[in-house]
Short mmCIF file of C-alpha atoms in Angstrom, two decimals:
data_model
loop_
_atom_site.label_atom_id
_atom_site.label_comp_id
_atom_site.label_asym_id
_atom_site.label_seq_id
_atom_site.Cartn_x
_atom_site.Cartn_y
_atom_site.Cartn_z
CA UNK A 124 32.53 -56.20 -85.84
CA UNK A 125 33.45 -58.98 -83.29
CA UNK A 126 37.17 -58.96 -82.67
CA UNK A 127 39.76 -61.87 -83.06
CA UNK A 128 40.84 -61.73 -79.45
CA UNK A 129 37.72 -62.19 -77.14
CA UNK A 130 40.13 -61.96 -74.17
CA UNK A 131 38.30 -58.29 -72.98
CA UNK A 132 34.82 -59.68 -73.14
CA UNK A 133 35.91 -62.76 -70.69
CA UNK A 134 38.12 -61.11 -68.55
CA UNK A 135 35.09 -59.17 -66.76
CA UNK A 136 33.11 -62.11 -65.81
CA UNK A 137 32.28 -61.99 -62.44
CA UNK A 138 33.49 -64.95 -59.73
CA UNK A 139 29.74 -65.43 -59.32
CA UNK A 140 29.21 -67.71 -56.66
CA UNK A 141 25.05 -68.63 -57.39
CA UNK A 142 22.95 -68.09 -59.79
CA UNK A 143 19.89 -65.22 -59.81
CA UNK A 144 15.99 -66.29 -59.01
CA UNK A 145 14.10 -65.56 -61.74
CA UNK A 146 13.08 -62.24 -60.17
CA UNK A 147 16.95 -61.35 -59.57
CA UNK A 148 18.05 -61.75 -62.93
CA UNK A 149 14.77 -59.71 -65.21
CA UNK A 150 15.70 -56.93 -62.19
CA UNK A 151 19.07 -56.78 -63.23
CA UNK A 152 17.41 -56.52 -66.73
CA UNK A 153 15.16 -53.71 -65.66
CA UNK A 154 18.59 -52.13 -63.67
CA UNK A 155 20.44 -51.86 -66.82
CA UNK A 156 17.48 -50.83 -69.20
CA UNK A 157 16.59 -47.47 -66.61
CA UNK A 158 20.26 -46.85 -67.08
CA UNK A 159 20.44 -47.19 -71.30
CA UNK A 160 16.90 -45.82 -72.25
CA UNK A 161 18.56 -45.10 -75.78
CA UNK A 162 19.23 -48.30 -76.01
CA UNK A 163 16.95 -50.33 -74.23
CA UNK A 164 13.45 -51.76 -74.18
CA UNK A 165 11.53 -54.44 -73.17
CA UNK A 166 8.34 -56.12 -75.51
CA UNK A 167 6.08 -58.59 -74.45
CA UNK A 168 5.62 -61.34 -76.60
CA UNK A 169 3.10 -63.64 -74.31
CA UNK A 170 2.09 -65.10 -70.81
CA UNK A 171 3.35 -68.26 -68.83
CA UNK A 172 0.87 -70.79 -67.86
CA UNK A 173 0.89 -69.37 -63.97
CA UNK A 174 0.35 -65.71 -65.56
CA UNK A 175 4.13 -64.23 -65.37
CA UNK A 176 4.60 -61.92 -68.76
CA UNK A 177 7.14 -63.55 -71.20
CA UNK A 178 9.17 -60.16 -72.20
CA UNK A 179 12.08 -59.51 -74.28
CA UNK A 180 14.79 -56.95 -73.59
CA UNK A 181 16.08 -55.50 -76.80
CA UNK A 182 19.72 -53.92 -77.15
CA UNK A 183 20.89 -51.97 -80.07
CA UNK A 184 18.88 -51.16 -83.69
CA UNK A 185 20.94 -52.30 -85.79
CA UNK A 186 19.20 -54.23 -89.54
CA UNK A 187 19.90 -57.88 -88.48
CA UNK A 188 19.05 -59.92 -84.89
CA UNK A 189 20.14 -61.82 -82.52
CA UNK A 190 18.33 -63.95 -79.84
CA UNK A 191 19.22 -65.18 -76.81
CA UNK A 192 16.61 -67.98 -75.79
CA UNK A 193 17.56 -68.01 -71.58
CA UNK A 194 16.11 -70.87 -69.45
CA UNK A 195 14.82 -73.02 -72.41
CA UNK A 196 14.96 -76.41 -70.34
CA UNK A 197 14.11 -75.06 -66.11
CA UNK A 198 16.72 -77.21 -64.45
CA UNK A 199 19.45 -75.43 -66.50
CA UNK A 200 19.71 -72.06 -65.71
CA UNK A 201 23.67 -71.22 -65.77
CA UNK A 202 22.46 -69.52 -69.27
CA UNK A 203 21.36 -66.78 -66.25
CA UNK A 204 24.40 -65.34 -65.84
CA UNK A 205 25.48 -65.74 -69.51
CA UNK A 206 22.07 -63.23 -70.62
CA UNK A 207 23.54 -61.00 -67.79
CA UNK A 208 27.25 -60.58 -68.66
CA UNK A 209 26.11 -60.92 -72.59
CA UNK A 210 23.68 -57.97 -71.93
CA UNK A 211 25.98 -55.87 -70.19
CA UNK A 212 28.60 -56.54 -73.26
CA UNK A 213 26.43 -55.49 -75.32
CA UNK A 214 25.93 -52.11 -74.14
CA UNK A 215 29.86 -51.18 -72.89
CA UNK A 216 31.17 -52.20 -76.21
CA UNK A 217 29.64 -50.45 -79.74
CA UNK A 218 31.49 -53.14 -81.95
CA UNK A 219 28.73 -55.92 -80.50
CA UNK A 220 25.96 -53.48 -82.06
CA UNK A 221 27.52 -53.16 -85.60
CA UNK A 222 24.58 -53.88 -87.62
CA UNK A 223 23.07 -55.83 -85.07
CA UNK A 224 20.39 -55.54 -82.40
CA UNK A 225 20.31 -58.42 -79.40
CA UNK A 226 17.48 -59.55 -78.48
CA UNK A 227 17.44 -61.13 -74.48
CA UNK A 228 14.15 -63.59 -73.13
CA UNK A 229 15.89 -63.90 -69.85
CA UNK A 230 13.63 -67.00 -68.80
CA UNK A 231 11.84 -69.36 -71.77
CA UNK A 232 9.99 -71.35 -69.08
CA UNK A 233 9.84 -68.70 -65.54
CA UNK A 234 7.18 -70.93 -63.56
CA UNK A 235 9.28 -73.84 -63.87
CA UNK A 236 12.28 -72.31 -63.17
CA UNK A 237 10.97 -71.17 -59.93
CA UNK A 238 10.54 -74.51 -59.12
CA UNK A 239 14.13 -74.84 -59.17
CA UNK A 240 15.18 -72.18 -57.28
CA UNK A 241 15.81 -73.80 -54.09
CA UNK A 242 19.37 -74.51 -55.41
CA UNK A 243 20.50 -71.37 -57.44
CA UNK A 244 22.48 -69.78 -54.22
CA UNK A 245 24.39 -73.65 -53.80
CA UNK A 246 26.48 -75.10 -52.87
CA UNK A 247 25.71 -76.97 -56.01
CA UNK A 248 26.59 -80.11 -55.06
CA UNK A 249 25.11 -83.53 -56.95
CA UNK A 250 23.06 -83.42 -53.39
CA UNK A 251 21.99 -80.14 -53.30
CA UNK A 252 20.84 -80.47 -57.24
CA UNK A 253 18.84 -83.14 -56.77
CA UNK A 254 17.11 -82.53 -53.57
CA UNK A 255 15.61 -79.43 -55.28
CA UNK A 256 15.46 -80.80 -59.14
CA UNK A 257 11.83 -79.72 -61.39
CA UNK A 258 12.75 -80.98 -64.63
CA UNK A 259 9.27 -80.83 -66.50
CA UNK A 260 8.02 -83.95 -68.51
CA UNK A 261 9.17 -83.14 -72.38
CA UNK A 262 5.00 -81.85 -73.22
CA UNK A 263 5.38 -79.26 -70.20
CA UNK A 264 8.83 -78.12 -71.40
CA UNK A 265 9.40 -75.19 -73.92
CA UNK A 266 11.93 -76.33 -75.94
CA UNK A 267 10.46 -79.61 -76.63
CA UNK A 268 7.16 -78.55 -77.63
CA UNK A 269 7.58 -76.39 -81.20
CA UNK A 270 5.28 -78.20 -83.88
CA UNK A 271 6.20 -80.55 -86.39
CA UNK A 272 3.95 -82.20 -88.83
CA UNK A 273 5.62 -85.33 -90.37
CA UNK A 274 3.30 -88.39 -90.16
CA UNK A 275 6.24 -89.94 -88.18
CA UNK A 276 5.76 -88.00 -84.77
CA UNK A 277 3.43 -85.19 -85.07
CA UNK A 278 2.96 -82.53 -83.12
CA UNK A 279 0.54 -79.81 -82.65
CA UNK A 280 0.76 -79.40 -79.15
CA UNK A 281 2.81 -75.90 -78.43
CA UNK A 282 2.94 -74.44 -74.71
CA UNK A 283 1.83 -70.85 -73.96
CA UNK A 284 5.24 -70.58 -73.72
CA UNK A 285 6.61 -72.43 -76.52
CA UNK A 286 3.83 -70.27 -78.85
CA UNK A 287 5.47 -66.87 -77.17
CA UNK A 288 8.78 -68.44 -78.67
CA UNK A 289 7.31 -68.56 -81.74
CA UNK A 290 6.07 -64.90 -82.06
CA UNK A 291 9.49 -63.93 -81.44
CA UNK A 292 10.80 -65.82 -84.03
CA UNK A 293 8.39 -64.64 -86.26
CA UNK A 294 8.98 -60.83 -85.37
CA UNK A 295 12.70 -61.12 -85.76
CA UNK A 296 14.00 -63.80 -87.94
CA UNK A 297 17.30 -63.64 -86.23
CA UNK A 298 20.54 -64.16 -88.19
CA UNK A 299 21.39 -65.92 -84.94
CA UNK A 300 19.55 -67.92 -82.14
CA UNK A 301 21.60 -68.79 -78.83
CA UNK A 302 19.92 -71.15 -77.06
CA UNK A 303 21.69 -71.78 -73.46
CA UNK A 304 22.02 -75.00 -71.84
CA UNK A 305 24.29 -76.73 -68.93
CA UNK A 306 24.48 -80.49 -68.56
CA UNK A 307 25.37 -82.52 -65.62
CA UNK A 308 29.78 -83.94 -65.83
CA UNK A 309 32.11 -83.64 -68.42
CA UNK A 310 32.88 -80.76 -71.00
CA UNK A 311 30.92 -78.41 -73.09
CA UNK A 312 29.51 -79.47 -76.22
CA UNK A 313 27.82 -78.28 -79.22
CA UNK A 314 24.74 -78.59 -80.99
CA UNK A 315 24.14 -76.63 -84.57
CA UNK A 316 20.54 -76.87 -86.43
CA UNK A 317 23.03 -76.82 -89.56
CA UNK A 318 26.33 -76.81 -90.38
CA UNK A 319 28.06 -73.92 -91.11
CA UNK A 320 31.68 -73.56 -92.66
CA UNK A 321 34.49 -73.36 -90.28
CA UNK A 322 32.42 -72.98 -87.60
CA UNK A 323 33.24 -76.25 -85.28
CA UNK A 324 36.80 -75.54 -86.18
CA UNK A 325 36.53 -72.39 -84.53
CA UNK A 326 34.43 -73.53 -81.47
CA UNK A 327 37.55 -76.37 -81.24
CA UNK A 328 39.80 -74.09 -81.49
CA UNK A 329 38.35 -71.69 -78.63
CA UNK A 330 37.34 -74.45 -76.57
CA UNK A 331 40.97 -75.48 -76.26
CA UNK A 332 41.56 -72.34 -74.89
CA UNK A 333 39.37 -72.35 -71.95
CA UNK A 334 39.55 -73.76 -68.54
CA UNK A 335 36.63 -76.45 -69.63
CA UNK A 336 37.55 -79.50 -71.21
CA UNK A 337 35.57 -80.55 -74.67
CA UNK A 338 33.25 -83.14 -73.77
CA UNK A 339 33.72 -86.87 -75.20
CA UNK A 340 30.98 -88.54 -76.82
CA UNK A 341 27.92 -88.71 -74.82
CA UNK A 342 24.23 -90.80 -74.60
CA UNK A 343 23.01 -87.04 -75.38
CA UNK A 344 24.57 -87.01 -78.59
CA UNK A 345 24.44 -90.67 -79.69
CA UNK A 346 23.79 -91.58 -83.46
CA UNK A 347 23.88 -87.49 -84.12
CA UNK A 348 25.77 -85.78 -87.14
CA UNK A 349 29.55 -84.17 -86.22
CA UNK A 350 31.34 -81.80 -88.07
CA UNK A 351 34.21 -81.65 -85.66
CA UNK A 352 34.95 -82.71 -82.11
CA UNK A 353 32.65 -81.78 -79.64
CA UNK A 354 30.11 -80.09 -82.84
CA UNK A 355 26.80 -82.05 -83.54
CA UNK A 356 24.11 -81.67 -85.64
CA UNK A 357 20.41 -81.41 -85.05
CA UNK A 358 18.43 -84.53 -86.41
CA UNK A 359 15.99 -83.15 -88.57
CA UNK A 360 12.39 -82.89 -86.93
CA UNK A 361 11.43 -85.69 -89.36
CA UNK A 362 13.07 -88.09 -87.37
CA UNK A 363 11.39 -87.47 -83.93
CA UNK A 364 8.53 -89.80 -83.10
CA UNK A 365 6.58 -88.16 -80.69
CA UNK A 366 5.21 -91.33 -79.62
CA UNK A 367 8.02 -92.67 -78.10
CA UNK A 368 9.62 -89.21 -76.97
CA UNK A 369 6.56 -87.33 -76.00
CA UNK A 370 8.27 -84.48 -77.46
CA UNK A 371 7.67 -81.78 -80.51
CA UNK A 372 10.48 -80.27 -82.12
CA UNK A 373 12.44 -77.49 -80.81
CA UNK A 374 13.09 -74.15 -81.47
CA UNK A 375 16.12 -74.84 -83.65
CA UNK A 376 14.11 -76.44 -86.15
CA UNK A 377 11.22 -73.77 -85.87
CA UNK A 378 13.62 -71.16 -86.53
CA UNK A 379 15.44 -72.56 -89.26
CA UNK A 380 12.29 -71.44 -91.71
CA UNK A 381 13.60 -68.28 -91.13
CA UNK A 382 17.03 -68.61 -91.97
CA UNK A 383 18.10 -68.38 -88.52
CA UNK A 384 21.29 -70.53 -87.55
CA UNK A 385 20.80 -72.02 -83.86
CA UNK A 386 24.02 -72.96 -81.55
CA UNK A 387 22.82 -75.06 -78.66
CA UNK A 388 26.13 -74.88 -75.88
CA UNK A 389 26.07 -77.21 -72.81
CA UNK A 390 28.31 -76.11 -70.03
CA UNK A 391 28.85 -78.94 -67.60
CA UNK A 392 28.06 -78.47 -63.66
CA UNK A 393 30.28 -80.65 -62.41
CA UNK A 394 33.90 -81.52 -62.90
CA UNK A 395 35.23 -84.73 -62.68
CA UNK A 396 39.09 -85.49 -64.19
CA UNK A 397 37.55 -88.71 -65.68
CA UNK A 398 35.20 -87.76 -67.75
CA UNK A 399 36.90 -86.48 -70.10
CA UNK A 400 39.48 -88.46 -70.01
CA UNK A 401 40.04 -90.73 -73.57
CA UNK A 402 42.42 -93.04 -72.34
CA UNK A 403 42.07 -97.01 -72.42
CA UNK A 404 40.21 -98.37 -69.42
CA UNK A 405 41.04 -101.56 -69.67
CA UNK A 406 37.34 -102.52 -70.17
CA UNK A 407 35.34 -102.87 -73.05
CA UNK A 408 32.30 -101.09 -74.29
CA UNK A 409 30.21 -104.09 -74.31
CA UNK A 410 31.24 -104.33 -70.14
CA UNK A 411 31.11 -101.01 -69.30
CA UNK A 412 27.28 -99.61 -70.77
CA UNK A 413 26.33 -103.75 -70.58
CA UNK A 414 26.75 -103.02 -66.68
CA UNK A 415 25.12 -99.81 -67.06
CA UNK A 416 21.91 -100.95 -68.92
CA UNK A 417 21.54 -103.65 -66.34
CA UNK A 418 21.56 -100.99 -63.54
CA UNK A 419 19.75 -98.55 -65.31
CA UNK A 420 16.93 -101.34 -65.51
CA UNK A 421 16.82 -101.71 -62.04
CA UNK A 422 16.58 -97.70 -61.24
CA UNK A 423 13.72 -97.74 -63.39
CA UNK A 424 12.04 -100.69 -61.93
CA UNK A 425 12.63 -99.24 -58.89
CA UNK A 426 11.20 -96.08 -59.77
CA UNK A 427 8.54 -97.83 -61.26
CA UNK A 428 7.29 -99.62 -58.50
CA UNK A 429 7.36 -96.35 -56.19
CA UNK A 430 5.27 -94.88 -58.80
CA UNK A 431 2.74 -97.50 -58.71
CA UNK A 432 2.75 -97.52 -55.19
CA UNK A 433 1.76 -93.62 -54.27
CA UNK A 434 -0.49 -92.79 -57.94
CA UNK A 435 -3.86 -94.19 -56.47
CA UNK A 436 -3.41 -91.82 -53.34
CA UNK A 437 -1.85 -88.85 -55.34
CA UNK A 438 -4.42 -85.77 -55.26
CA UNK A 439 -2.50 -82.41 -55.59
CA UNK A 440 -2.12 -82.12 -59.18
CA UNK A 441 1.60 -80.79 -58.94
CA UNK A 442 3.73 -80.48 -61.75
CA UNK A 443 6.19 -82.94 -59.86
CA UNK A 444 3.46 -85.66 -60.39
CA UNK A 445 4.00 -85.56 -64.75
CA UNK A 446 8.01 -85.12 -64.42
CA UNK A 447 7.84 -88.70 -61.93
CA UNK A 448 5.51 -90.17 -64.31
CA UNK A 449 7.30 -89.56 -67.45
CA UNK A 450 10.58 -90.38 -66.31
CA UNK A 451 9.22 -93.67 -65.49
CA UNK A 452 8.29 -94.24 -68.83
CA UNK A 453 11.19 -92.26 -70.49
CA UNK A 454 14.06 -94.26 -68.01
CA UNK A 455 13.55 -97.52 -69.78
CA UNK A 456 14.41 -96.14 -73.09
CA UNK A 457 17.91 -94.82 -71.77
CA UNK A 458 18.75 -97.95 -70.88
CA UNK A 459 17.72 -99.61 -73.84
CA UNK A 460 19.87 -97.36 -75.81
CA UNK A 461 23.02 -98.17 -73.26
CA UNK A 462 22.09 -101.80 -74.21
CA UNK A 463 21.93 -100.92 -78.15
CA UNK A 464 25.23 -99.36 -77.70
CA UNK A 465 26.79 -102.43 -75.43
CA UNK A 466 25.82 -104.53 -78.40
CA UNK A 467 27.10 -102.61 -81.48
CA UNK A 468 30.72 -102.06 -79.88
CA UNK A 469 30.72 -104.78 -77.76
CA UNK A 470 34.59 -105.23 -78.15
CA UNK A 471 35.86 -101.62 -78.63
CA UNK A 472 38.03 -100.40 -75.71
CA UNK A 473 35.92 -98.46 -73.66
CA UNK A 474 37.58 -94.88 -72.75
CA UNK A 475 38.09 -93.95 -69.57
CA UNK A 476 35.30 -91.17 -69.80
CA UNK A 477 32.81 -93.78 -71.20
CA UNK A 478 33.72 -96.02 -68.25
CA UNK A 479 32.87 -93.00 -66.03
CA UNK A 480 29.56 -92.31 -67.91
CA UNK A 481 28.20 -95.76 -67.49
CA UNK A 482 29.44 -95.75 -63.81
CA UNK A 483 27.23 -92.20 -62.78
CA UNK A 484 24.51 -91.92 -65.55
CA UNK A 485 22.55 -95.42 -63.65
CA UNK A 486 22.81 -93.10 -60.03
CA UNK A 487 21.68 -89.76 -61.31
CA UNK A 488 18.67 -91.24 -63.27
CA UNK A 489 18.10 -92.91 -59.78
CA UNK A 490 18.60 -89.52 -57.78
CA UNK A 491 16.75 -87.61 -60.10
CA UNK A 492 13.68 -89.48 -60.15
CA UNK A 493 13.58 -90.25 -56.25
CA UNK A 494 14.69 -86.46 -56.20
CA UNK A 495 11.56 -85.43 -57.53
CA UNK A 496 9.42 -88.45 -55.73
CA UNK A 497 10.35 -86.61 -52.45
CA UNK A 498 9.30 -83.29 -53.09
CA UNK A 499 6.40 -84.55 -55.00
CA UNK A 500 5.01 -86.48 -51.68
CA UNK A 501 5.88 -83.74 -49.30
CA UNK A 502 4.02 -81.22 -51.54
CA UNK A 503 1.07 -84.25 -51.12
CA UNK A 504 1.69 -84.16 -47.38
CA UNK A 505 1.60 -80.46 -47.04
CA UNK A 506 -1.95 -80.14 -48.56
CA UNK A 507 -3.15 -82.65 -45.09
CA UNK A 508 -3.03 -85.26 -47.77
CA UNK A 509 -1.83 -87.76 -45.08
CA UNK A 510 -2.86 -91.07 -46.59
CA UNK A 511 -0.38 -94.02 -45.11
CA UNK A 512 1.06 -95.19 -48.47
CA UNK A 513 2.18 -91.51 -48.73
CA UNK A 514 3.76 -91.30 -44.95
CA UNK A 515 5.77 -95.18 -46.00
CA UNK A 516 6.61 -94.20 -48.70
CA UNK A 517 8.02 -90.63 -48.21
CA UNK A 518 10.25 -92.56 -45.68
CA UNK A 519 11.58 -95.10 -48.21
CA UNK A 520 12.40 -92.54 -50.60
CA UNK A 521 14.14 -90.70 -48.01
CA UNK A 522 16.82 -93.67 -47.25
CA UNK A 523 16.84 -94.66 -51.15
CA UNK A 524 17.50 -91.28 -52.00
CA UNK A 525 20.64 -91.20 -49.44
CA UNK A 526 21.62 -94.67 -50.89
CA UNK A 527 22.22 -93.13 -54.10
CA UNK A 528 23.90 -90.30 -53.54
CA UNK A 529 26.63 -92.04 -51.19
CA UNK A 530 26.74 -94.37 -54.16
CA UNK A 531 27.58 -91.39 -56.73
CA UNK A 532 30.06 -90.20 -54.24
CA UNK A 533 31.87 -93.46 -54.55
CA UNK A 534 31.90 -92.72 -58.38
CA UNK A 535 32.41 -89.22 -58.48
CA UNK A 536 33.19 -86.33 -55.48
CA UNK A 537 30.96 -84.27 -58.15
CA UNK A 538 33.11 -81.16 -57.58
CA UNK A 539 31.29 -77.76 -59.44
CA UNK A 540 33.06 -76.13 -61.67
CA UNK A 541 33.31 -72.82 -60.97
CA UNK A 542 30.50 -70.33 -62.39
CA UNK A 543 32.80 -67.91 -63.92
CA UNK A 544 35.00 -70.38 -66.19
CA UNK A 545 31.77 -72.27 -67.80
CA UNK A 546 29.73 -69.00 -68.14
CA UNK A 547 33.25 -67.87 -70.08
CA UNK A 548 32.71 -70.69 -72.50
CA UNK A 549 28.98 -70.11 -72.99
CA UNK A 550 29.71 -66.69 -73.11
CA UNK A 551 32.82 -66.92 -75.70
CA UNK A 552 31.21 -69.71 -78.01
CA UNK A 553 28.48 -67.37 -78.55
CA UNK A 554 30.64 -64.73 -79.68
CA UNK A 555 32.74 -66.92 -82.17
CA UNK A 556 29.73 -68.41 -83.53
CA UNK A 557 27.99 -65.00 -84.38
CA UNK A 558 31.08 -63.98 -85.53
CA UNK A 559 31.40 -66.93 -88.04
CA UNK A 560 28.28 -66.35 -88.91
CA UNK A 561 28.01 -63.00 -90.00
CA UNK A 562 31.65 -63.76 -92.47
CA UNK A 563 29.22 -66.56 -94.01
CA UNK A 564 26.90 -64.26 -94.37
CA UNK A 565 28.06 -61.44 -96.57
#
């Protein structure tokens, strides 16, 4: 049975200060299974694209499961050090077996991830991040590519990957899915595939215990379901239109045929005392995302136009090439929906924290897509693809790319919250979900 207090399983958290490769943390994996053989062992459930196995290390055997889905989106990998701390729990304390068996695929999407590596050890800076960002277009990334088969956006289009997902799923029909995210400022948030009873009252009430502040309102959650502060609900896969997203469903809505609840938990990177900050800024919502839209229009021209520029001369066939393109095509829509929001609360007071949101979200589109531009045209350049409109334009990215992040500094020093206190939320939320979960339950 989890216990009331969670204050022993959070007081061991390590002061981490990066985050393991993708090698580093399935050997800490492998560390602790040669050390519990009784309780311990690994299954395969598939193969990456790039040929790395997709295993699961199971803890316990206890009647019902749990999952821990690590890694689902590659540029968010602070759920790392969450499967590593969970997995130790797990095997120091009985009480987190009671009935249960946990159930730990470290990396959803490893060949990706490795992509992203070049910032795990830090200094995690908004620089840093972006210089070495891979954040796969939506039909290379796991957790947007589950089928769904409404008329409205259908989808048949799973990943090795995403399929591997599925098999698990399958096998287990957890009582519980954890699927671990981390977002770029503000607080943690929460995403359920349903609602259950009590249970954003009790991630509130946790929440306000921690060193992370709950997160206001975001463009992430806009238009969704809440059934509490900081709790949203999954639209139904009904609703996506895969034409405009290029995007499936994910693996909350596959699992939910098996009666599996699924708690999605961003943990913010960076932290900024504005951004969560609720107070009037003297400014209106139709000014402050009115502003943004406008400048989130010009990032994606901008982007646009780079685009157009190097794709005639492009030959390498990286994965860098898809994430560019479909963030050109995907930027657009962002800004359209700052627009849609301008106009629908045009004279609201705009918060403090949604001031702050329209002021960064305009620069990090910017930084992430010239982010990815850059690495995309050295990879080019590397192969003794040396064509001139690669060499120019390497060299304009360069200077745009430091234009943008002096101009987020001006916005926001982007200081990162320490590892330990957000992994202590991700870790902790968990906890007082399954727990809530299991009382619903019997």
């Amino acid at each position: 049975m989890i216990p009331d207090d969670l204050t022993k399983y959070l007081t061991t958290i390590p002061d981490w200060t990066e985050i393991p490769t993708v090698d580093g943390l399935i050997d800490q994996l492998e560390k602790l299974r040669a050390a519990n053989g009784d309780l311990c062992r690994w299954r395969r459930y598939g193969t990456s694209r790039l040929g790395d196995p997709l295993r699961v290390l199971s803890i316990g055997h206890g009647e019902r499961n749990v999952l821990i889905l690590g890694g689902p989106h590659a540029n968010e990998p602070y759920g790392a050090l969450t499967v590593s701390h969970l997995a130790r729990l797990v095997i120091e304390h009985a009480e987190l077996r009671d009935d249960l068996t946990w159930h730990f695929l470290p990396w959803a999407n490893p060949d990706a991830a490795r992509m992203n590596e070049g910032w795990f050890a830090g200094p995690r800076s908004i620089r840093d991040y972006h210089q070495h960002l891979h954040r796969p277009a939506p039909v290379d990334d796991v957790d947007f590519t589950f089928p769904h088969f409404s008329e409205n956006g259908y989808y048949d289009r799973p990943l090795p990957e995403t399929q591997a997902v599925m098999r698990i799923l399958e096998d287990l029909r957890p009582v519980f899915q954890y699927s671990l995210h981390n977002c770029d400022f503000g607080g943690v948030f929460y995403v359920l595939d349903h609602d259950v009873p009590g249970l954003a009252e009790d991630l509130l009430a946790f929440t306000g215990q921690t060193a992370v502040p709950l997160a206001m309102d975001s463009a992430a959650v806009a238009g969704l379901d809440s059934p509490g502060k900081g709790v949203y609900l999954l639209p139904p896969a009904e609703l996506i239109d895969g034409g405009i997203a290029e995007a499936g469903a994910t693996s909350g809505h596959w699992a939910a045929q098996y009666g599996t609840t699924t708690l999605v938990t961003e943990i913010p990177m960076w932290n900024d005392p504005c951004a969560a900050d609720d107070a009037d800024s003297g400014r209106t919502v139709g000014e402050v995302f009115g502003q943004a839209a406008t400048e989130m229009a010009e990032a994606s021209d901008l982007l646009a136009d780079l685009m157009a520029a190097v794709r005639p001369a492009l030959r390498c066939g990286s994965p860098l090439a898809a994430s560019a393109e479909s963030l050109v095509r995907l930027a657009p829509l962002l800004g359209q929906g700052m627009r849609a929001a301008a106009e629908a609360m045009d004279e609201r007071p705009a918060a403090v924290g949604e001031a702050f949101v329209g002021a960064i979200t305009p620069h990090m589109i910017r930084m992430r897509g010239l982010g990815q531009l850059r690495r995309l045209l050295r990879a080019e350049l590397a192969t003794g693809n040396q064509a001139p409109v690669l060499r120019a334009t390497v060299r304009k990215a360069d200077a745009l790319f430091d234009q943008a992040c002096q101009a987020a500094g001006m916005v926001s020093e982007g200081n990162p919250f320490p590892l330990r206190e957000v992994v202590a939320v991700q870790v902790g939320a968990g906890l007082v979900a399954l727990r809530r979960i299991l009382k619903e339950a019997r």
